[in-house]
Short mmCIF file of C-alpha atoms and ligand atoms in Angstrom, two decimals:
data_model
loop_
_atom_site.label_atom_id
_atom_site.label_comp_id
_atom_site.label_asym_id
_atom_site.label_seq_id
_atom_site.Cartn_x
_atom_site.Cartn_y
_atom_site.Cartn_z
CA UNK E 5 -3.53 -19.51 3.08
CA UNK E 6 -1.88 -18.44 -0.18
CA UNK E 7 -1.43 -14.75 0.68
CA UNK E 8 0.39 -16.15 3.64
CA UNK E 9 2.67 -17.90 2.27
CA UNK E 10 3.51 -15.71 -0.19
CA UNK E 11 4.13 -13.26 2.88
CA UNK E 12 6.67 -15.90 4.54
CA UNK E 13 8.53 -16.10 1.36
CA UNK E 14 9.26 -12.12 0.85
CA UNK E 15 9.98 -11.81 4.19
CA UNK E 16 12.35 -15.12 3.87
CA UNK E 17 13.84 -13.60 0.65
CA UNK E 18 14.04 -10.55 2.72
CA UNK E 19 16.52 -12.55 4.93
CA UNK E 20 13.42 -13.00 7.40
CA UNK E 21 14.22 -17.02 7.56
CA UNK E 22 14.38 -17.04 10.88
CA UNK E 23 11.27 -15.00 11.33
CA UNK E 24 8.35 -17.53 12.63
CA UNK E 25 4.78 -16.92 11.94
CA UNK E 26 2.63 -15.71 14.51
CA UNK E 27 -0.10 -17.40 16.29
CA UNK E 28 -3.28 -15.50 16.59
CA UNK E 29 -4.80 -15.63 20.38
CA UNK E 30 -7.85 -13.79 20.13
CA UNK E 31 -8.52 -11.73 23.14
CA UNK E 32 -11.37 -9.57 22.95
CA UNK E 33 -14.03 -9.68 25.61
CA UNK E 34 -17.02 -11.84 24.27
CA UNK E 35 -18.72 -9.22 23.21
CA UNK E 36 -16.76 -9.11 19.99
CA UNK E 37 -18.41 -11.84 17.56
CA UNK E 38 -17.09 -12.82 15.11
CA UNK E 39 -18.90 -12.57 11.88
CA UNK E 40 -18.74 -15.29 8.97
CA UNK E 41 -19.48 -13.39 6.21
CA UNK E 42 -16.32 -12.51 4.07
CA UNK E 43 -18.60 -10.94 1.41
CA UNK E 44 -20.04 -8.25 3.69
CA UNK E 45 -20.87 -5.19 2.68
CA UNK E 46 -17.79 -4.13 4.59
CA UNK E 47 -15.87 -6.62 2.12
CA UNK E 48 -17.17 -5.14 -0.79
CA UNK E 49 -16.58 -1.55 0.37
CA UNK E 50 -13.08 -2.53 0.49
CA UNK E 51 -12.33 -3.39 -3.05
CA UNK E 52 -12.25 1.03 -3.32
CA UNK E 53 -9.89 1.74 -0.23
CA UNK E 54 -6.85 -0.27 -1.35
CA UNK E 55 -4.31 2.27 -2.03
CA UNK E 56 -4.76 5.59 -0.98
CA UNK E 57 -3.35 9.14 -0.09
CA UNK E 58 -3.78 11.30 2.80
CA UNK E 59 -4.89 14.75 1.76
CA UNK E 60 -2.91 15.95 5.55
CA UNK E 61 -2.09 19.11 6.97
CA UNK E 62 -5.24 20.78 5.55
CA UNK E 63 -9.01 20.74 6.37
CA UNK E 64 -8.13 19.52 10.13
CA UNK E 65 -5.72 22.56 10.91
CA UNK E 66 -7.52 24.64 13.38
CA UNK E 67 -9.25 27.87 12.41
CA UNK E 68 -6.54 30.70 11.37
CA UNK E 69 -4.12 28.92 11.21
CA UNK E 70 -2.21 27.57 7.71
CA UNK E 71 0.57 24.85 7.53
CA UNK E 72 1.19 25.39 4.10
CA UNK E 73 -1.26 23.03 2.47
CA UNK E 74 -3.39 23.97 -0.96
CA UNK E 75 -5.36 21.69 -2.29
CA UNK E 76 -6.95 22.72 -6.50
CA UNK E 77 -9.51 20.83 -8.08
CA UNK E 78 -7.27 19.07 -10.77
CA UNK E 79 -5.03 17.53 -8.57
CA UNK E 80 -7.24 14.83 -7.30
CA UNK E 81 -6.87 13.76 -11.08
CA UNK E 82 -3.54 13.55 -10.88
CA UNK E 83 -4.02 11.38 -7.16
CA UNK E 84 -5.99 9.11 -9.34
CA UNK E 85 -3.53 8.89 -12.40
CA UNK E 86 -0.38 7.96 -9.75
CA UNK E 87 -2.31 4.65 -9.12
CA UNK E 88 -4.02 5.62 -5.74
CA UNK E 89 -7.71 4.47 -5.70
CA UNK E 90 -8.63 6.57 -2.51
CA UNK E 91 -8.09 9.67 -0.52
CA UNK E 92 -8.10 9.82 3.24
CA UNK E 93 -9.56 13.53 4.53
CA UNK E 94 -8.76 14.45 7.62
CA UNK E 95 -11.20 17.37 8.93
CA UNK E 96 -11.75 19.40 12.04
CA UNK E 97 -14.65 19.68 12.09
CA UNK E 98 -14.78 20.33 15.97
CA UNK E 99 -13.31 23.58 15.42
CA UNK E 100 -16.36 24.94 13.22
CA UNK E 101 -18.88 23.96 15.82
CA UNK E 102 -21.24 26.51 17.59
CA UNK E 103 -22.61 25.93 21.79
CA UNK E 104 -24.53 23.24 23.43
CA UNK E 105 -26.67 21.70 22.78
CA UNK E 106 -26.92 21.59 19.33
CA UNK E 107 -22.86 22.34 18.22
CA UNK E 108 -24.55 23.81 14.77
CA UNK E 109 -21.41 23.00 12.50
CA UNK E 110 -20.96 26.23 10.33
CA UNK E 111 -21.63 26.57 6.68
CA UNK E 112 -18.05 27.41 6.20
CA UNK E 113 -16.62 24.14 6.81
CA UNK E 114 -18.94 22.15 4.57
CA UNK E 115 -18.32 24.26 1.58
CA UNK E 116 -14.65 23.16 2.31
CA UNK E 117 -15.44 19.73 3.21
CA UNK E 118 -17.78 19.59 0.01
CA UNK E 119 -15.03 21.08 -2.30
CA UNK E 120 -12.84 18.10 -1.41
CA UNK E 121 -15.49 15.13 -1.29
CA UNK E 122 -16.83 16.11 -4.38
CA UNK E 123 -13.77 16.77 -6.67
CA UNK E 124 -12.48 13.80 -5.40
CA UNK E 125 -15.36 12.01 -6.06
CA UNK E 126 -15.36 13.33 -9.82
CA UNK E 127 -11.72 12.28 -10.19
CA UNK E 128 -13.14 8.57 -9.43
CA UNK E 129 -11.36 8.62 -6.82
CA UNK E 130 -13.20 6.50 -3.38
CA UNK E 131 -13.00 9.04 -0.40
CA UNK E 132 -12.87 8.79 3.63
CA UNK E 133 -13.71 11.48 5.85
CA UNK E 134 -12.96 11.82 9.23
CA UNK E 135 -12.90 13.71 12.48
CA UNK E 136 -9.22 14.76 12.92
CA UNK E 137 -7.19 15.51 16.60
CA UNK E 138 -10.41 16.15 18.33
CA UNK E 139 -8.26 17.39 21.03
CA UNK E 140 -11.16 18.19 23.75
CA UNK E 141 -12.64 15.00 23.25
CA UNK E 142 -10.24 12.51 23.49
CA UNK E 143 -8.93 14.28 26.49
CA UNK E 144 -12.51 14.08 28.21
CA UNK E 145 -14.58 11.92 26.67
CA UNK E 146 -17.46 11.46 28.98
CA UNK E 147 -18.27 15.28 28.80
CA UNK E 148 -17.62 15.81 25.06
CA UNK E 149 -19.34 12.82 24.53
CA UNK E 150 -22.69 14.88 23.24
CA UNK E 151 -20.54 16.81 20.89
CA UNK E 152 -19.03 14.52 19.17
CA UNK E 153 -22.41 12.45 18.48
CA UNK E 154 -23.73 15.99 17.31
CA UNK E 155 -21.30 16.48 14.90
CA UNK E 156 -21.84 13.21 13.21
CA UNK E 157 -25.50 13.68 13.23
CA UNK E 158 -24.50 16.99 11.25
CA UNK E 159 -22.08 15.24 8.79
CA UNK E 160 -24.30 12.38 8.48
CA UNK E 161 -27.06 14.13 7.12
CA UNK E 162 -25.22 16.56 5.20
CA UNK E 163 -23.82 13.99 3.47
CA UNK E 164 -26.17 11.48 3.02
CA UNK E 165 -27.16 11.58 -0.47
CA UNK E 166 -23.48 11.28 -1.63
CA UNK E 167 -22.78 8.16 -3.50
CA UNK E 168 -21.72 4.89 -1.04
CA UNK E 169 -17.57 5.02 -2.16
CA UNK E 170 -17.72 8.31 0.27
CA UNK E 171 -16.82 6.50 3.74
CA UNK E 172 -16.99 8.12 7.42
CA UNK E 173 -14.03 7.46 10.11
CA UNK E 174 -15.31 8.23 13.29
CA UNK E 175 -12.38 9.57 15.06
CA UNK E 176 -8.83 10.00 13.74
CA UNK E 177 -6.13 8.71 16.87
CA UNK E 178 -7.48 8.83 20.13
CA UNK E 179 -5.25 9.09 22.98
CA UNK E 180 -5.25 10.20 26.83
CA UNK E 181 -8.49 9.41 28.57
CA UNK E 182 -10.29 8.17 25.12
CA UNK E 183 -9.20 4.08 25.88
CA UNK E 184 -10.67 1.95 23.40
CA UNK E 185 -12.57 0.61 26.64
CA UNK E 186 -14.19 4.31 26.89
CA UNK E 187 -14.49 4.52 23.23
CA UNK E 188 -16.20 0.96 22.17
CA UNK E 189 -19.85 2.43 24.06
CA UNK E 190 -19.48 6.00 22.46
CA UNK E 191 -18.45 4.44 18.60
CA UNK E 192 -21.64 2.80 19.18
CA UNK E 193 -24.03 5.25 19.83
CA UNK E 194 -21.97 7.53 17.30
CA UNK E 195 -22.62 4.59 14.62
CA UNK E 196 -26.24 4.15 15.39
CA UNK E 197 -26.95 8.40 15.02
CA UNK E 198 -24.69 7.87 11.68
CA UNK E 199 -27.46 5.09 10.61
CA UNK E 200 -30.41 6.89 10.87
CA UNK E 201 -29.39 8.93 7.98
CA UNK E 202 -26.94 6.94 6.05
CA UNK E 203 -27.83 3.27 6.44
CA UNK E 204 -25.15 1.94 3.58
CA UNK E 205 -22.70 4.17 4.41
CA UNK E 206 -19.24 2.27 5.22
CA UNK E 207 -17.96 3.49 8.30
CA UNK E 208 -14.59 3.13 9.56
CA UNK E 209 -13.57 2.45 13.13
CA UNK E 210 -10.18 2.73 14.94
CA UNK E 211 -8.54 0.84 18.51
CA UNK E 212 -7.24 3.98 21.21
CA UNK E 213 -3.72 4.85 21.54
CA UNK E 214 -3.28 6.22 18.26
CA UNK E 215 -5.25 3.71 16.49
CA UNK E 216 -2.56 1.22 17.39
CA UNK E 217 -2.56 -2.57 16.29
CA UNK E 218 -2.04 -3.69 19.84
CA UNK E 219 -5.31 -1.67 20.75
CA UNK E 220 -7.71 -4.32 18.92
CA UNK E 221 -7.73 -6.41 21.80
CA UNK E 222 -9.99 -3.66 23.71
CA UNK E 223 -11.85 -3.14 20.67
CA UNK E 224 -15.87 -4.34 20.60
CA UNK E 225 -18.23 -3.56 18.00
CA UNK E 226 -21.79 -3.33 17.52
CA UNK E 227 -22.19 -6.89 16.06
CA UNK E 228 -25.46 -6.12 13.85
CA UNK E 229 -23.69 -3.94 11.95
CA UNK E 230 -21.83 -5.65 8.74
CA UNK E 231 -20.48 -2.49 7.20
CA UNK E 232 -17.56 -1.42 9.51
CA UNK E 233 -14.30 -1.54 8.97
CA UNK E 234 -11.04 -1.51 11.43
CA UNK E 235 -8.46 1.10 10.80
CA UNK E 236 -5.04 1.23 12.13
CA UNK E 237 -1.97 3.28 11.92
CA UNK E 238 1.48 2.69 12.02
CA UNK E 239 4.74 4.81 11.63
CA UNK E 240 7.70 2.36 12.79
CA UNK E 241 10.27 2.20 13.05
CA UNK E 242 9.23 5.66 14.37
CA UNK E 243 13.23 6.33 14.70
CA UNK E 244 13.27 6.08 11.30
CA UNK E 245 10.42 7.33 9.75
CA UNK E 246 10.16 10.86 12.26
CA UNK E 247 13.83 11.61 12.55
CA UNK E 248 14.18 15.42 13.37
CA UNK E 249 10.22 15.89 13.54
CA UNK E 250 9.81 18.71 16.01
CA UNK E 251 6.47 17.29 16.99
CA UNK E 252 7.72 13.92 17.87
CA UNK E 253 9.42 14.57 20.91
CA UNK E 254 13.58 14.53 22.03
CA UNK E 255 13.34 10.59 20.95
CA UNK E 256 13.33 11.56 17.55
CA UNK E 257 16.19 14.15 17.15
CA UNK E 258 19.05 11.81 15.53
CA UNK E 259 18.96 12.15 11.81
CA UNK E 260 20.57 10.33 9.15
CA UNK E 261 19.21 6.76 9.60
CA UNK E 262 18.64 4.64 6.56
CA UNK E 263 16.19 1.52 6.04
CA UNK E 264 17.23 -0.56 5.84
CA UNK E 265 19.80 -1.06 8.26
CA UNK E 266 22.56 -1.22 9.48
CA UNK E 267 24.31 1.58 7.76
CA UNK E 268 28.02 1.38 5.86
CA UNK E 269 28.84 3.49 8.04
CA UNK E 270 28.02 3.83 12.03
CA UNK E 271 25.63 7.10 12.68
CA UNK E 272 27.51 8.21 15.33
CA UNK E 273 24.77 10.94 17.08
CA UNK E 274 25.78 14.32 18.24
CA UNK E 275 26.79 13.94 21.88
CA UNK E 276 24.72 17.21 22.54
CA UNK E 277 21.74 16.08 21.95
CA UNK E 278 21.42 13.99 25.37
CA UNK E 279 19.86 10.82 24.04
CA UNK E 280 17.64 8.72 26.22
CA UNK E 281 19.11 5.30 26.89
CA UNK E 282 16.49 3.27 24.84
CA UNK E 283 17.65 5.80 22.13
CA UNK E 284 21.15 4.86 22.59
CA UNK E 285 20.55 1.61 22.55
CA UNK E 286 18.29 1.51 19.36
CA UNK E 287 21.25 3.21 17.56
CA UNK E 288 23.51 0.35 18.73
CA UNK E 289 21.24 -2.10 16.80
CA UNK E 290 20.41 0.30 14.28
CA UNK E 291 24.79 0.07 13.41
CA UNK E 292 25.53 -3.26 14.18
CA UNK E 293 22.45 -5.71 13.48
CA UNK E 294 22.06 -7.65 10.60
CA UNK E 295 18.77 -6.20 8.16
CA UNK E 296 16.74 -9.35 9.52
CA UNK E 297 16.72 -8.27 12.94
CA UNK E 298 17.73 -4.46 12.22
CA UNK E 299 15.13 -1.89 14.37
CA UNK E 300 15.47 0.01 10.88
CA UNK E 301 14.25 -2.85 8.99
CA UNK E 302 11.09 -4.53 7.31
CA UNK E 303 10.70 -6.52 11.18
CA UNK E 304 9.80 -2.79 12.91
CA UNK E 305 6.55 -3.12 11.54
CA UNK E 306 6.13 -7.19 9.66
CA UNK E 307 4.70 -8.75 13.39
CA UNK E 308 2.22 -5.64 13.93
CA UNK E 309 0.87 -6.34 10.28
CA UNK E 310 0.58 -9.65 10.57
CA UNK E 311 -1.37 -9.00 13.80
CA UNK E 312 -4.14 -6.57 12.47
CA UNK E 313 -4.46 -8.78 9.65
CA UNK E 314 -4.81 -12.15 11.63
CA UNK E 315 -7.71 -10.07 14.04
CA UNK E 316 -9.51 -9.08 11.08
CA UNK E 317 -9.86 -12.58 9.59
CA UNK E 318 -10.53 -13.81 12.99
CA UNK E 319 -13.30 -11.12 13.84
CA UNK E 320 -14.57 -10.94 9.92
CA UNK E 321 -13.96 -7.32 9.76
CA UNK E 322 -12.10 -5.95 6.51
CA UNK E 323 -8.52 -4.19 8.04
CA UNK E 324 -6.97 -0.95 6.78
CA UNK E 325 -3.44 1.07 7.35
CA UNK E 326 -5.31 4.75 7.30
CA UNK E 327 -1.57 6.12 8.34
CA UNK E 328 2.34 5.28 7.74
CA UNK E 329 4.98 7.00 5.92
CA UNK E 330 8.26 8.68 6.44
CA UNK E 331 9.14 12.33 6.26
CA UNK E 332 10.13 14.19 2.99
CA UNK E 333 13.10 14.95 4.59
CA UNK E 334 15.18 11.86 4.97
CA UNK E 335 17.21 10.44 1.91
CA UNK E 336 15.16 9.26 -0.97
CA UNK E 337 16.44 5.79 -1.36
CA UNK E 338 15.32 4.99 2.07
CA UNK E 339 12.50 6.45 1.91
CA UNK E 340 11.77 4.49 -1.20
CA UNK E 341 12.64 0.79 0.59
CA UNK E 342 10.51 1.95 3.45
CA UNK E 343 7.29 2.73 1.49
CA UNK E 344 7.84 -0.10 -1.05
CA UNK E 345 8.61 -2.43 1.87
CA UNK E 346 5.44 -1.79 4.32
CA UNK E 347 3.11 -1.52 1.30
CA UNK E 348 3.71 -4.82 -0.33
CA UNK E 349 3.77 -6.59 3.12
CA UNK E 350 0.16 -4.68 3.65
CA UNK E 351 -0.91 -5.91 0.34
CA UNK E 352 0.91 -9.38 1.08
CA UNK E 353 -2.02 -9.37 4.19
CA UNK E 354 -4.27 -8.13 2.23
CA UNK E 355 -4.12 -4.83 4.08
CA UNK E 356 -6.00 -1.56 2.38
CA UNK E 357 -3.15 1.32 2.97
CA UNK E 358 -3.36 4.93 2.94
CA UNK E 359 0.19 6.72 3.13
CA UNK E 360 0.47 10.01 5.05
CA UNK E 361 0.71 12.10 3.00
CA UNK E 362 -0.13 13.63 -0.28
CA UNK E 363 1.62 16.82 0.02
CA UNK E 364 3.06 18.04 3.27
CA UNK E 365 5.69 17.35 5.54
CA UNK E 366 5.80 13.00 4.60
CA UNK E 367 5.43 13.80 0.73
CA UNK E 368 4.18 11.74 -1.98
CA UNK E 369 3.48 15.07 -4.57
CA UNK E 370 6.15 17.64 -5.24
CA UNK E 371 4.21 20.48 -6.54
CA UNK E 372 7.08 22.40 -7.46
CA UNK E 373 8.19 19.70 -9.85
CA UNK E 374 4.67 18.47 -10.67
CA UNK E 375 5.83 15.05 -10.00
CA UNK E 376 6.18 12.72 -7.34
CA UNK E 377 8.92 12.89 -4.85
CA UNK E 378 11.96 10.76 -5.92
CA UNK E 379 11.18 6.96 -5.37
CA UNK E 380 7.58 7.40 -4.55
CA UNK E 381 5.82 6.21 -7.40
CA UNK E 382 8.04 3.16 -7.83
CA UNK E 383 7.60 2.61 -4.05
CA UNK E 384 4.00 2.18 -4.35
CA UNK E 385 2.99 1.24 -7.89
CA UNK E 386 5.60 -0.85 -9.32
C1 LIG V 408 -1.04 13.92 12.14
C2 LIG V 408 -0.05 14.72 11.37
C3 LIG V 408 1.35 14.16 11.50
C4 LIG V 408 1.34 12.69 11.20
C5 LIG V 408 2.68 12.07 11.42
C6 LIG V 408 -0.92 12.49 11.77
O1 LIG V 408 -1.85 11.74 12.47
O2 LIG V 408 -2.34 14.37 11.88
O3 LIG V 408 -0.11 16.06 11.78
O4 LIG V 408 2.21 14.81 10.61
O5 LIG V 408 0.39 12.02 11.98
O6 LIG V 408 3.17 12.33 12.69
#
């Protein structure tokens, strides 16, 4: 009750008076208990993924290729000094795997994995290791489904000695024919094959559609099982925050925009670039709304926050931000409000949050400085 109304009054001091707080309708099929206790194993788990880095644009990038990522033993020291208490590893592991039936992962990719978990580990720092844009799988998941339980009886055991602040995350973003209706049978089998070997072992789970918020509604987990905990991402305003990503899509070709808005100025977009309406129309807001209603604003994401935490203390299930952040690219000082801004509203909910990322294209570590990119480290630890 406290945390939330401290929440109302940022956001009010934010100019977010108008703002009302959102009623939680819990949805989920009634499969989904809910669980009581707030001291779960889960729970405690938690008190180590707070604030933490995304070690991106590394282990998952598939075989022979290199997006410019190098990761040394010492740095995870310096992850540890910035504040952070936790690293997020992304890993593709799917790409190291031999033929049915038994998808033997190669030696090759633990050695990597290993040289990650376990400097990591040594710099005190609380890790999570996943299975990243498992591209095969999410776009077939019935006939992959044997693969991807093989690989997590291989990571499973491999890893099952390791101390219990090393975490699994079954499945990094699923999207096209991996619903979270598909997925909720599949995470369970995949969680029971993890238990066999690793029966403490925290174990993070994700809604479909790129682990969105709205997604949790489809969600159902295996309700003997008091050590999972939900993970979501978030990257809005997505305008904002992948402006001139070539990844993203035309949507995202207008750079320039601030957060918050609106702008002293009016961005006024290249008329070349052939903007979708929606786009058009965002920009409109983007230069003329006032920052409590601005799309570029701390309201693109406060009602999806307030969501995944309201499920979580509805369900009983600890709730965690594996992914948000902004690209290196766009102007420090709005990059700064946006990272300071979403963090202390996920810490407001009582949200764990891990930025994306450490040191590739959405920056937190400029290695050619050897310091943090301008505004980061006052963004999340001041
Ligand atoms: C992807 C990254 C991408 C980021 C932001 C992540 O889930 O793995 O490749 O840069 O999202 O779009």
């Amino acid at each position: 009750m406290i945390l939330r109304l401290l929440s109302v009054f940022s956001l009010a001091v934010l100019g977010f008076a108008t703002h009302a707080a959102t009623t939680f309708t819990p949805q989920n099929p009634p499969e989904m208990v809910r669980l009581s206790n707030t001291n779960s194993p889960a729970h405690q788990a938690m008190k180590v993924f707070r604030r933490g880095a995304n070690i991106g644009n590394y282990l998952e990038v598939p075989r022979g290729q290199d997006w410019g990522v190098k990761v040394s033993a010492d740095e995870f020291q310096k992850i540890r000094a910035e504040g952070f208490d936790h690293v997020r590893v992304p890993c593709g592991w799917q790409h190291y795997a031999g033929p049915a039936p038994d998808y033997k992962l190669e030696e090759g990719i633990f050695a990597r994995a290993d040289f990650i978990v376990t400097n990591a580990l040594a710099g005190g720092l609380a890790v999570l290791l996943n299975i990243h844009h498992f591209d095969k799988f999410t776009s077939d998941p019935t006939n992959q489904t044997e693969k991807f339980i093989a690989l997590w009886r291989q990571i499973a055991a491999h890893y099952a000695a390791f101390p219990n602040t090393l975490a699994f995350e079954l499945l990094n973003e699923p999207k096209d024919a991996a619903k979270t209706k598909v997925l909720n049978p599949i995470y369970a089998r995949a969680i029971a094959e993890i238990r066999k070997t690793n029966p403490k072992r925290t174990i993070f789970v994700g809604p479909g559609q790129w682990n969105q918020v709205s997604e949790l509604k489809n969600l159902v987990l295996p309700n003997d099982d008091d050590n999972l905990v939900v993970t979501v991402h978030c990257y809005d305003p997505f305008y904002f925050t992948h402006q001139g990503a070539p990844w993203a899509g035309g949507d995202t070709k207008v750079k320039g925009i601030q957060f918050p808005g609106p702008p002293a100025k009016p961005l006024v977009p290249d008329a070349n670039l052939k903007l979708n309406k929606w786009v058009v129309d965002w920009i409109k807001r983007y230069n003329t709304e006032p920052a409590s209603t601005n799309p570029s604003g701390p309201g693109a994401f406060a009602a999806k926050l307030q969501l995944a935490h309201d499920w979580g203390e509805h369900y009983g299930r600890p709730m965690h931000v594996g992914e948000f952040g902004a690209l290196r690219s766009i102007d420090s000082s709005s990059r700064g409000n946006f990272y300071r801004e979403f963090r202390k509203q996920a810490e407001g909910l009582g949200l764990g949050w891990t930025i994306w990322d450490w040191s590739a294209e959405f920056r937190y570590w400029d290695k050619q400085n050897n310091a943090p990119m301008a505004g980061m480290r006052d963004a999340l630890f001041r």
